Coordinates of C-alpha atoms in Angstrom, one line a residue:
Chain A
X108 CA -3.3 -40.0 9.4
X109 CA -6.0 -41.3 11.8
X110 CA -8.7 -43.5 10.4
X111 CA -12.1 -41.8 9.8
X112 CA -14.8 -42.5 12.4
X113 CA -18.5 -42.6 12.2
X114 CA -19.1 -41.5 15.8
X115 CA -20.3 -37.9 16.1
X116 CA -17.3 -35.6 16.8
X117 CA -19.4 -32.7 17.6
X118 CA -21.2 -31.8 20.8
X119 CA -20.2 -31.8 24.4
X120 CA -17.2 -33.9 25.4
X121 CA -15.5 -34.4 28.9
X122 CA -11.9 -33.2 29.0
X123 CA -9.3 -35.7 30.1
X124 CA -7.5 -35.4 33.2
X125 CA -4.3 -33.5 33.4
X126 CA -1.3 -35.0 31.2
X127 CA -3.8 -36.1 28.4
X128 CA -5.2 -34.1 25.5
X129 CA -8.6 -34.4 23.6
X130 CA -7.5 -34.3 20.0
X131 CA -9.8 -33.6 17.0
X132 CA -8.6 -34.1 13.4
X133 CA -11.1 -32.8 10.8
X134 CA -9.8 -32.6 7.3
X135 CA -7.0 -30.1 7.3
X136 CA -8.1 -28.8 10.9
X137 CA -6.3 -29.9 14.1
X138 CA -7.3 -29.1 17.6
X139 CA -5.9 -30.2 20.9
X140 CA -7.5 -29.3 24.3
X141 CA -5.4 -30.0 27.6
X142 CA -6.4 -29.3 31.1
X143 CA -3.8 -27.4 33.0
X144 CA -4.8 -26.5 36.5
X145 CA -7.8 -24.3 36.6
X146 CA -7.7 -23.5 32.9
X147 CA -7.8 -25.3 29.6
X148 CA -5.1 -24.8 26.8
X149 CA -6.3 -25.0 23.3
X150 CA -3.9 -25.3 20.4
X151 CA -5.2 -25.5 16.8
X152 CA -4.1 -25.2 13.2
X153 CA -6.3 -24.6 10.1
X154 CA -4.7 -25.8 6.8
X155 CA -5.5 -24.8 3.3
X156 CA -5.6 -28.3 1.7
X157 CA -9.3 -28.9 0.9
X158 CA -8.8 -32.6 0.1
X159 CA -8.3 -33.7 3.8
X160 CA -10.6 -36.7 4.6
X161 CA -9.6 -37.3 8.4
X162 CA -12.3 -37.2 10.8
X163 CA -11.3 -38.4 14.3
X164 CA -11.7 -37.5 18.0
X165 CA -9.3 -39.3 20.3
X166 CA -7.5 -38.9 23.8
X167 CA -3.8 -38.8 23.6
X168 CA -0.9 -38.0 25.9
X169 CA -0.4 -34.2 26.2
X170 CA 2.0 -32.5 24.0
X171 CA 2.9 -35.7 22.0
X172 CA 1.1 -34.7 18.9
X173 CA 2.1 -31.7 16.7
X174 CA -0.1 -29.7 14.4
X175 CA 0.6 -30.1 10.8
X176 CA 0.8 -26.3 10.1
X177 CA 1.3 -23.0 11.9
X178 CA -0.3 -23.2 15.2
X179 CA -2.2 -20.9 17.5
X180 CA -2.8 -21.2 21.1
X181 CA -5.0 -19.7 23.9
X182 CA -5.7 -20.4 27.4
X183 CA -9.2 -20.4 28.7
X184 CA -10.1 -20.0 32.3
X185 CA -12.2 -23.0 33.0
X186 CA -13.5 -22.0 36.5
X187 CA -14.4 -24.6 39.0
X188 CA -15.4 -27.9 38.2
X189 CA -16.6 -27.5 34.6
X190 CA -14.3 -29.7 32.5
X191 CA -16.2 -30.0 29.2
X192 CA -15.6 -29.1 25.7
X193 CA -18.3 -28.1 23.4
X194 CA -17.6 -28.5 19.5
X195 CA -20.3 -27.0 17.3
X196 CA -19.9 -27.1 13.6
X197 CA -21.1 -24.0 11.8
X198 CA -21.1 -22.4 8.3
X199 CA -18.9 -19.5 7.3
X200 CA -19.5 -16.1 8.9
X201 CA -19.4 -14.4 5.5
X202 CA -21.1 -15.5 2.2
X203 CA -19.1 -17.8 0.0
X204 CA -18.5 -17.1 -3.6
X205 CA -18.0 -20.3 -5.6
X206 CA -16.3 -19.8 -9.1
X207 CA -16.9 -22.8 -11.3
X208 CA -13.8 -24.0 -13.2
X209 CA -15.0 -23.1 -16.7
X210 CA -18.3 -20.9 -17.1
X211 CA -21.6 -22.6 -17.2
X212 CA -24.2 -21.4 -19.8
X213 CA -27.9 -21.9 -18.9
X214 CA -30.2 -21.7 -22.0
X215 CA -33.5 -19.6 -21.5
X216 CA -36.0 -20.9 -19.1
X217 CA -33.6 -23.7 -18.1
X218 CA -32.8 -24.9 -14.7
X219 CA -29.4 -26.0 -13.3
X220 CA -29.2 -28.2 -10.3
X221 CA -25.6 -28.5 -8.8
X222 CA -23.9 -28.9 -5.5
X223 CA -21.4 -26.5 -4.0
X224 CA -19.3 -27.2 -1.0
X225 CA -18.1 -24.6 1.6
X226 CA -15.6 -25.2 4.5
X227 CA -17.0 -25.4 8.0
X228 CA -16.3 -23.2 10.9
X229 CA -15.9 -24.7 14.3
X230 CA -17.3 -23.1 17.6
X231 CA -15.1 -24.3 20.4
X232 CA -16.2 -23.5 24.0
X233 CA -15.2 -24.5 27.4
X234 CA -17.9 -25.1 28.0
X235 CA -19.5 -21.9 26.5
X236 CA -18.4 -20.8 23.1
X237 CA -15.3 -18.7 23.1
X238 CA -13.7 -19.4 19.7
X239 CA -15.0 -19.4 16.2
X240 CA -12.3 -21.1 14.0
X241 CA -12.2 -22.0 10.3
X242 CA -11.4 -25.7 9.5
X243 CA -9.9 -24.6 6.3
X244 CA -8.6 -21.1 5.5
X245 CA -10.4 -19.9 2.4
X246 CA -9.5 -16.9 0.1
X247 CA -11.3 -13.8 0.1
X248 CA -13.1 -12.0 -2.7
X249 CA -15.1 -8.9 -3.4
X250 CA -18.8 -9.6 -4.6
X251 CA -20.5 -6.5 -6.2
X252 CA -21.2 -4.5 -9.3
X253 CA -18.2 -2.4 -8.6
X254 CA -15.4 -1.7 -6.1
X255 CA -17.5 0.6 -4.0
X256 CA -20.8 -1.3 -3.7
X257 CA -20.6 -4.9 -2.6
X258 CA -19.4 -7.1 0.1
X259 CA -16.4 -9.0 1.3
X260 CA -16.8 -12.7 0.9
X261 CA -14.9 -15.9 1.2
X262 CA -14.2 -17.7 -2.2
X263 CA -12.9 -20.8 -3.8
X264 CA -12.7 -22.5 -7.2
X265 CA -14.9 -25.5 -7.6
X266 CA -15.7 -28.1 -10.3
X267 CA -19.5 -27.6 -10.3
X268 CA -20.9 -31.1 -9.8
X269 CA -24.3 -31.8 -11.0
X270 CA -24.6 -35.4 -9.9
X271 CA -24.5 -36.4 -6.1
X272 CA -22.5 -39.6 -7.0
X273 CA -19.7 -37.5 -8.5
X274 CA -19.4 -35.4 -5.3
X275 CA -16.3 -35.7 -3.1
X276 CA -17.9 -35.7 0.4
X277 CA -15.4 -34.3 3.0
X278 CA -16.2 -34.1 6.6
X279 CA -15.1 -30.4 7.0
X280 CA -17.1 -29.1 4.0
X281 CA -20.8 -28.5 3.9
X282 CA -22.6 -29.3 0.8
X283 CA -25.3 -26.9 -0.4
X284 CA -27.7 -28.0 -3.2
X285 CA -28.2 -25.0 -5.5
X286 CA -30.8 -24.5 -8.1
X287 CA -30.3 -21.8 -10.7
X288 CA -33.4 -20.8 -12.7
X289 CA -32.9 -18.8 -15.8
X290 CA -36.2 -16.9 -16.6
X291 CA -34.8 -14.7 -19.2
X292 CA -35.3 -15.0 -22.9
X293 CA -31.4 -15.0 -23.4
X294 CA -28.8 -17.5 -22.2
X295 CA -27.4 -17.0 -18.9
X296 CA -23.7 -17.4 -18.3
X297 CA -23.0 -18.3 -14.6
X298 CA -19.4 -17.3 -13.5
X299 CA -20.0 -16.9 -9.9
X300 CA -22.4 -18.3 -7.4
X301 CA -22.8 -16.7 -4.0
X302 CA -23.9 -18.9 -1.1
X303 CA -25.5 -17.0 1.7
X304 CA -23.7 -19.2 4.4
X305 CA -24.7 -16.9 7.4
X306 CA -28.3 -17.4 6.6
X307 CA -28.2 -21.1 6.4
X308 CA -28.7 -23.6 9.2
X309 CA -26.5 -26.8 9.2
X310 CA -27.4 -30.6 9.3
X311 CA -25.5 -33.7 9.6
X312 CA -26.5 -36.9 7.9
X313 CA -25.9 -40.4 9.1
X314 CA -22.5 -40.6 7.6
X315 CA -21.3 -37.3 9.4
X316 CA -21.4 -35.3 6.2
X317 CA -22.6 -31.6 6.8
X318 CA -25.4 -30.4 4.6
X319 CA -27.4 -27.1 4.3
X320 CA -30.8 -26.5 3.0
X321 CA -31.4 -26.0 -0.8
X322 CA -30.6 -22.5 -2.2
X323 CA -32.7 -21.4 -5.2
X324 CA -31.5 -18.6 -7.3
X325 CA -33.9 -17.1 -10.0
X326 CA -32.7 -14.8 -12.5
X327 CA -35.6 -12.7 -13.6
X328 CA -36.1 -11.1 -17.1
X329 CA -35.8 -7.7 -15.8
X330 CA -32.2 -7.6 -14.8
X331 CA -29.3 -9.5 -13.5
X332 CA -30.5 -9.7 -9.9
X333 CA -31.1 -13.1 -8.7
X334 CA -33.8 -13.7 -6.2
X335 CA -32.7 -16.1 -3.7
X336 CA -35.0 -18.6 -1.9
X337 CA -33.7 -20.4 1.1
X338 CA -35.2 -23.4 2.5
X339 CA -35.2 -24.3 6.1
X340 CA -35.2 -28.1 6.1
X341 CA -32.7 -30.5 4.9
X342 CA -32.5 -31.1 1.0
X343 CA -34.4 -34.2 -0.2
X344 CA -31.0 -35.6 -1.3
X345 CA -30.3 -36.5 2.5
X346 CA -32.6 -39.3 3.8
X347 CA -32.1 -38.5 7.5
X348 CA -30.3 -35.4 9.0
X349 CA -30.1 -33.9 12.3
X350 CA -29.7 -30.2 13.0
X351 CA -26.4 -29.3 14.6
X352 CA -26.4 -25.4 14.4
X353 CA -28.8 -22.6 13.5
X354 CA -28.2 -19.8 11.0
X355 CA -25.9 -17.0 12.0
X356 CA -28.3 -14.4 10.8
X357 CA -31.7 -14.9 9.8
X358 CA -32.3 -13.9 6.1
X359 CA -34.0 -10.4 5.9
X360 CA -37.7 -10.4 4.8
X361 CA -38.1 -9.5 1.1
X362 CA -34.4 -9.7 0.4
X363 CA -33.3 -9.5 -3.2
X364 CA -29.7 -10.5 -3.3
X365 CA -27.1 -10.4 -5.8
X366 CA -26.3 -14.1 -5.6
X367 CA -25.5 -14.7 -9.1
X368 CA -23.4 -12.4 -11.3
X369 CA -24.4 -13.2 -14.9
X370 CA -22.4 -11.6 -17.7
X371 CA -24.5 -10.8 -20.7
X372 CA -22.9 -12.3 -23.9
Chain B
X1117 CA -16.4 53.7 56.0
X1118 CA -19.0 56.3 54.8
X1119 CA -18.8 54.7 51.3
X1120 CA -19.3 51.2 52.4
X1121 CA -22.5 52.2 54.6
X1122 CA -23.9 54.2 51.8
X1123 CA -23.1 51.7 49.0
X1124 CA -25.8 49.0 50.1
X1125 CA -28.6 51.5 50.5
X1126 CA -27.7 53.3 47.2
X1127 CA -27.7 49.8 45.5
X1128 CA -31.2 49.0 46.9
X1129 CA -32.6 52.4 45.7
X1130 CA -31.0 51.7 42.4
X1131 CA -32.9 48.3 42.3
X1132 CA -36.1 49.8 43.3
X1133 CA -35.8 52.3 40.5
X1134 CA -35.3 49.3 38.1
X1135 CA -38.6 47.7 39.1
X1136 CA -37.8 46.2 42.5
X1137 CA -36.4 42.9 43.9
X1138 CA -39.5 41.1 42.6
X1139 CA -38.8 41.9 39.1
X1140 CA -35.2 41.1 39.4
X1141 CA -36.1 37.7 40.9
X1142 CA -38.4 36.9 38.0
X1143 CA -35.8 37.8 35.6
X1144 CA -33.2 35.6 37.3
X1145 CA -35.7 32.6 37.4
X1146 CA -36.5 33.1 33.7
X1147 CA -32.8 33.1 33.0
X1148 CA -32.3 30.0 35.1
X1149 CA -35.1 28.3 33.5
X1150 CA -33.6 29.0 30.1
X1151 CA -30.4 27.3 31.2
X1152 CA -32.2 24.6 32.8
X1153 CA -34.3 23.8 29.8
X1154 CA -31.3 24.1 27.7
X1155 CA -29.4 21.5 29.8
X1156 CA -32.3 19.1 29.9
X1157 CA -33.1 19.6 26.1
X1158 CA -29.7 19.2 24.7
X1159 CA -29.2 15.7 25.9
X1160 CA -32.6 14.6 24.6
X1161 CA -31.9 16.3 21.3
X1162 CA -28.6 14.6 21.0
X1163 CA -30.0 11.2 21.6
X1164 CA -32.8 11.7 19.0
X1165 CA -30.4 13.0 16.4
X1166 CA -27.9 10.1 17.0
X1167 CA -30.5 7.7 16.1
X1168 CA -31.0 9.0 12.7
X1169 CA -27.8 10.8 11.7
X1170 CA -24.0 11.1 12.6
X1171 CA -22.3 12.0 15.9
X1172 CA -21.0 15.4 14.6
X1173 CA -24.6 16.4 13.6
X1174 CA -25.8 15.3 16.9
X1175 CA -23.3 17.5 18.7
X1176 CA -24.2 20.4 16.5
X1177 CA -27.9 20.0 17.3
X1178 CA -27.0 19.8 21.0
X1179 CA -25.3 23.1 20.9
X1180 CA -27.9 24.8 19.0
X1181 CA -30.5 23.8 21.3
X1182 CA -28.5 24.8 24.3
X1183 CA -27.6 28.2 23.1
X1184 CA -30.9 28.7 21.8
X1185 CA -32.5 28.0 24.9
X1186 CA -30.0 30.3 26.9
X1187 CA -30.8 33.0 24.4
X1188 CA -34.5 32.6 24.8
X1189 CA -34.2 32.8 28.6
X1190 CA -32.0 35.9 28.4
X1191 CA -34.4 37.6 26.0
X1192 CA -37.3 36.8 28.5
X1193 CA -35.3 38.0 31.3
X1194 CA -34.5 41.5 29.7
X1195 CA -38.1 41.9 28.6
X1196 CA -39.2 41.2 32.2
X1197 CA -36.7 44.0 33.4
X1198 CA -38.5 46.3 30.9
X1199 CA -35.5 46.5 28.5
X1200 CA -36.8 47.3 24.9
X1201 CA -35.3 44.4 23.0
X1202 CA -35.8 46.3 19.5
X1203 CA -32.9 48.5 20.6
X1204 CA -30.7 45.4 20.1
X1205 CA -31.9 45.1 16.5
X1206 CA -30.6 48.6 15.6
X1207 CA -27.2 48.0 17.6
X1208 CA -26.9 44.6 16.1
X1209 CA -26.8 45.9 12.8
X1210 CA -23.9 48.3 13.6
X1211 CA -22.3 45.6 15.7
X1212 CA -22.7 42.8 13.1
X1213 CA -20.8 45.0 10.5
X1214 CA -18.0 45.7 12.9
X1215 CA -18.0 42.0 14.0
X1216 CA -18.0 40.8 10.4
X1217 CA -14.9 42.8 9.5
X1218 CA -13.1 41.4 12.7
X1219 CA -14.2 37.9 12.4
X1220 CA -14.2 37.0 8.8
X1221 CA -12.0 34.0 9.3
X1222 CA -13.9 32.7 12.3
X1223 CA -17.2 33.1 10.4
X1224 CA -15.8 31.3 7.4
X1225 CA -14.4 28.5 9.7
X1226 CA -18.0 28.1 11.3
X1227 CA -19.7 28.0 7.9
X1228 CA -17.1 25.6 6.5
X1229 CA -17.6 23.5 9.5
X1230 CA -21.4 23.4 9.0
X1231 CA -20.9 22.3 5.3
X1232 CA -18.4 19.7 6.3
X1233 CA -21.0 18.2 8.7
X1234 CA -23.7 18.3 5.9
X1235 CA -21.5 17.1 3.0
X1236 CA -19.7 14.4 5.0
X1237 CA -16.6 13.9 3.0
X1238 CA -15.3 12.1 6.2
X1239 CA -16.4 11.1 9.7
X1240 CA -14.8 10.9 13.0
X1241 CA -12.5 7.8 13.0
X1242 CA -11.9 8.0 9.2
X1243 CA -8.1 8.3 8.1
X1244 CA -7.9 11.1 5.8
X1245 CA -5.2 13.1 3.8
X1246 CA -6.0 16.8 3.8
X1247 CA -3.5 18.7 1.8
X1248 CA -0.1 17.3 2.8
X1249 CA -1.4 16.1 6.2
X1250 CA -2.5 12.5 7.0
X1251 CA -4.1 11.2 10.1
X1252 CA -7.2 9.9 11.9
X1253 CA -10.2 12.3 12.3
X1254 CA -10.6 13.0 16.1
X1255 CA -13.4 15.6 15.9
X1256 CA -15.1 18.1 13.6
X1257 CA -15.7 21.3 15.7
X1258 CA -17.2 24.6 14.8
X1259 CA -14.0 26.3 13.9
X1260 CA -11.6 23.4 13.2
X1261 CA -11.1 19.8 12.4
X1262 CA -8.6 17.9 14.5
X1263 CA -6.6 14.8 13.5
X1264 CA -4.3 12.4 15.2
X1265 CA -1.3 11.9 12.9
X1266 CA 0.4 8.5 12.6
X1267 CA 3.2 9.9 14.9
X1268 CA 0.7 10.5 17.5
X1269 CA 0.7 14.2 17.2
X1270 CA -2.4 16.5 17.5
X1271 CA -3.1 18.5 14.4
X1272 CA -5.6 21.2 14.3
X1273 CA -6.9 22.3 10.9
X1274 CA -9.0 25.4 10.4
X1275 CA -12.3 24.3 8.7
X1276 CA -11.9 26.9 5.9
X1277 CA -8.6 25.3 5.1
X1278 CA -10.1 21.9 5.0
X1279 CA -12.9 23.0 2.7
X1280 CA -10.4 24.5 0.4
X1281 CA -8.0 21.5 0.3
X1282 CA -8.2 18.2 -1.7
X1283 CA -9.5 15.6 0.7
X1284 CA -8.7 11.9 0.4
X1285 CA -10.6 9.5 2.5
X1286 CA -8.4 6.4 3.0
X1287 CA -11.0 4.4 4.8
X1288 CA -14.2 5.3 3.0
X1289 CA -14.5 2.0 1.1
X1290 CA -14.0 -1.6 2.3
X1291 CA -11.2 -2.5 -0.3
X1292 CA -8.1 -0.9 -1.7
X1293 CA -5.5 -1.4 -4.5
X1294 CA -1.9 -1.0 -4.0
X1295 CA 0.9 -1.2 -6.6
X1296 CA 4.4 -2.5 -6.7
X1297 CA 7.1 -1.9 -9.4
X1298 CA 9.2 -4.9 -10.1
X1299 CA 12.3 -5.0 -12.2
X1300 CA 13.7 -7.9 -14.0
X1301 CA 16.7 -8.2 -16.3
X1302 CA 16.3 -6.6 -19.8
X1303 CA 16.4 -9.9 -21.6
X1304 CA 13.9 -11.7 -19.4
X1305 CA 11.0 -13.5 -21.1
X1306 CA 8.0 -11.3 -20.4
X1307 CA 5.4 -14.0 -20.4
X1308 CA 7.4 -16.1 -18.0
X1309 CA 7.7 -13.1 -15.7
X1310 CA 4.1 -12.5 -15.7
X1311 CA 3.4 -16.2 -15.0
X1312 CA 5.9 -16.4 -12.2
X1313 CA 4.5 -13.3 -10.5
X1314 CA 0.8 -14.3 -10.8
X1315 CA 1.7 -17.7 -9.5
X1316 CA 3.6 -16.1 -6.5
X1317 CA 0.8 -13.6 -5.7
X1318 CA -1.8 -16.5 -5.5
X1319 CA -0.1 -17.6 -2.4
X1320 CA -0.5 -14.4 -0.6
X1321 CA -3.6 -15.0 1.7
X1322 CA -4.5 -11.2 2.1
X1323 CA -5.1 -10.6 -1.6
X1324 CA -8.5 -10.8 -3.0
X1325 CA -9.4 -13.3 -5.6
X1326 CA -11.5 -10.7 -7.2
X1327 CA -10.6 -8.0 -8.3
X1328 CA -7.6 -10.2 -9.0
X1329 CA -3.9 -9.3 -9.2
X1330 CA -2.8 -7.7 -12.5
X1331 CA 0.9 -7.8 -13.7
X1332 CA 1.6 -5.5 -16.8
X1333 CA 4.9 -4.4 -18.6
X1334 CA 5.6 -0.8 -18.0
X1335 CA 8.9 0.2 -19.9
X1336 CA 12.5 -0.7 -20.5
X1337 CA 14.5 1.3 -18.0
X1338 CA 18.2 1.7 -17.7
X1339 CA 18.8 -1.1 -15.3
X1340 CA 16.1 -3.6 -16.4
X1341 CA 12.5 -4.1 -17.6
X1342 CA 10.0 -2.8 -15.3
X1343 CA 6.7 -4.6 -14.5
X1344 CA 3.8 -3.0 -12.6
X1345 CA 1.9 -5.3 -10.2
X1346 CA -1.5 -4.2 -9.0
X1347 CA -3.4 -6.2 -6.4
X1348 CA -6.5 -5.7 -4.0
X1349 CA -7.0 -6.4 -0.3
X1350 CA -9.3 -5.6 2.4
X1351 CA -8.4 -2.1 3.6
X1352 CA -7.5 -3.0 7.2
X1353 CA -4.8 -5.5 5.9
X1354 CA -3.6 -3.3 3.1
X1355 CA 0.0 -2.9 4.5
X1356 CA 0.4 -6.6 5.3
X1357 CA -0.9 -7.4 1.9
X1358 CA 1.6 -5.1 0.2
X1359 CA 4.3 -6.5 2.3
X1360 CA 3.5 -10.1 1.6
X1361 CA 3.0 -9.4 -2.1
X1362 CA 6.5 -7.8 -2.4
X1363 CA 8.1 -10.7 -0.6
X1364 CA 6.2 -13.3 -2.6
X1365 CA 7.3 -11.6 -5.8
X1366 CA 10.9 -11.5 -4.8
X1367 CA 10.9 -15.1 -3.8
X1368 CA 9.0 -16.3 -6.8
X1369 CA 11.6 -14.6 -9.1
X1370 CA 14.5 -16.1 -7.3
X1371 CA 12.9 -19.5 -7.4
X1372 CA 12.6 -19.1 -11.1
X1373 CA 16.1 -18.1 -11.7
X1374 CA 15.2 -14.5 -12.6
X1375 CA 17.6 -12.1 -11.1
X1376 CA 16.4 -8.8 -9.9
X1377 CA 18.9 -6.1 -11.2
X1378 CA 20.3 -3.4 -8.8
X1379 CA 20.0 0.2 -9.5
X1380 CA 17.3 3.1 -9.1
X1381 CA 13.7 1.9 -10.3
X1382 CA 13.3 4.8 -12.6

């Protein structure tokens, strides 16, 4: 496993000459870009292991390295002299439903501050974006009041961390600070938290950890709908962060989203 | 020769007796105007309806506008020629009775088609089961609905038959559930079988986390104990999900040393 590197791996990079490949390893994700004649061959593999910590961008001899899992391949016509590869970290194209291990009960008028991590997607372009690849293959789930109304989301089981120090920071997983506010007069049991990843921009801190703005979910007294409020700036937990990608879809004005499914006791 | 020489002059006399060439010209222009307006208006109507409704309703609106415009042009032309249109009302009454008897089925198909478009149990592109027929809906026309079967055959169903039949829309909702029956030895530990199957199904990427897979004991059959596995997937990958789940269950049971007995399932 390559040692982690603090140099930015995203952005635009020159492709090496023929016979050599540009190799990116990001957690369970593996990508090799090789120039062959007038085209660029991209080989990649997205793993399922969320615990990978590798983060390295290097130049190697072509076809000497093998992806750790099932590989996919594409050849992109590179045209004339353009020999650059653009890597753009992005958030998931569908909302991500986090299911805490063990339910969390929030007393009336209480607030829960927690951190949820979601896998990154990677925009790969030669040089314009032509691929949108998951760094880690997540499961899928249905989020809605019944099997007719709702939406298809990505999902994962998480240990809901409430302290930043206890958080396992991974280069391929974006951290979202979540605030859940219970305005009811009864306790709120939180079994699922839906992170609206397509509506969030992405930032990188100085250590190369991806962050999103804070998401605040307020459960009103009237029903189980949670009003979501999305910030547009990096969270206060991050001292200095640079923007790396914009939201895939701007949030609709006046949107009331079923971001939290609370089951009444 | 005599007949040919006489025929044009007789025709002109006939024309004169019917109001002259000018009147005929006006009538012809009105008819052409009706057709032209119909052609222009139907495209505009289709675009307007498409913005707020389905393609089937847009096609219906297009046809209504076109035929209506031609009918208006024809009525104006006949009126210009001096034809008393009220005569048609009386004749229409008798005619409609005759047509009604002769075209009950066609009228029923047309009315059924209108109800299908309004009620929308399915749309073009949906995969449906109508009676014993399954296929992709290609069009919903005035008299019939056409399907493309999975064997790539063209199937035309009269709308009356469609309205009377049980319709199952296989692609209306985003997720679907499938079922597998798994047989294990009669003396197998049921709790262990459930645990092995649930663990095996967790490795199938097409299956949804929620609603999650469910494994339940069904009955003790002649050749073994039967368990029912129910799992959900996104509808476009249903077949892959079912295939993957079946393979995972068989592999999981084999790895756990639980033999799958041979014999009919029920």
